[in-house]
């Protein structure tokens, strides 16, 4: 990996960049894509004016090579785009910051050395967890390899932790989230399974909670998970909804006390939960994924009492779902898109996307769904009660990272490049 490269911008360029930023974000309600699945934690954005069609020669504002092998999604804050990265052997873990306006690399920094990297599944990477960013700080997580907080202006490491053991067995995948002053990390591995809350300012542990789950096996391969939790509030009770292998649990986010859990047969959960104010929608991972609609108001074991419906067909193991106007939109790992009613789980439509396989999660913005596949094609279609495809946009390499949205731009990461994509016909 390259050594630290922190490039200063000249005053004149800064003035020019500031003007560009103002133009880019002047009409955007949400200028930031701060975490995995975006500002609402559900893959949706209120942005408008996004591109529908692009290629290597069309609607590309910039294209910046990113070294290493990593599947984390980009995060955006003001004029910065950040991605984590790793050498292919996993022995060096780092982060790259790119200027939103020019695509120029501002920071290229090694964060951790790893003497003996763990085994990863060929479909995973050593840097698959997406960072979370806020004003002045970004939080990087590499599973058991370590977690670090950086100053976003200088790239300086403010604190780091490398003392949480976990054999991820096939690689880490859960991304960090923030609530109030706490940073949450999930470790669901072959050997250990627990959740940690750290003081985001200092990195000091506030609470740690071991999973209390009957895995019904001693085989650690069925105890691991990759899902990212989320915070919800239901009837005045704030909850940390935490998917794991064989169960999803609800915790008090301030103390780690368990509120409820429901059990299921599957392992390796990867979907981030969805929430509509009344029901949670939770995908269960591998071993033929199911999708559950769950009332989040219970206590104790709610497996029999609070599950509203279960759907077993066409449920993605890796990509998260979308919730739009009372409908659920799914794109499974093999490229089958489908739509379900949220009230009943009933299938509305199903469509096979030709020659596609998916790991990235689709997003919804500007009235359209964007779904990018491992072959480098992003399909754009309209959410509704029938499938209506608008475009299939091919880039040189495949996509494993989910898309980000900033202003009227799409930020897209392929296997070896980072792109900013805009509809240039709308530019003045």
PDB file of C-alpha atoms in Angstrom, residues 105 396 426:
ATOM      1  CA  UNK A 105      -6.946  11.565  -3.795  1.00  0.00           C
ATOM      2  CA  UNK A 396     -15.571  -2.124 -17.011  1.00  0.00           C
ATOM      3  CA  UNK A 426     -28.688  18.911 -16.760  1.00  0.00           C
TER       4      UNK A 426
END
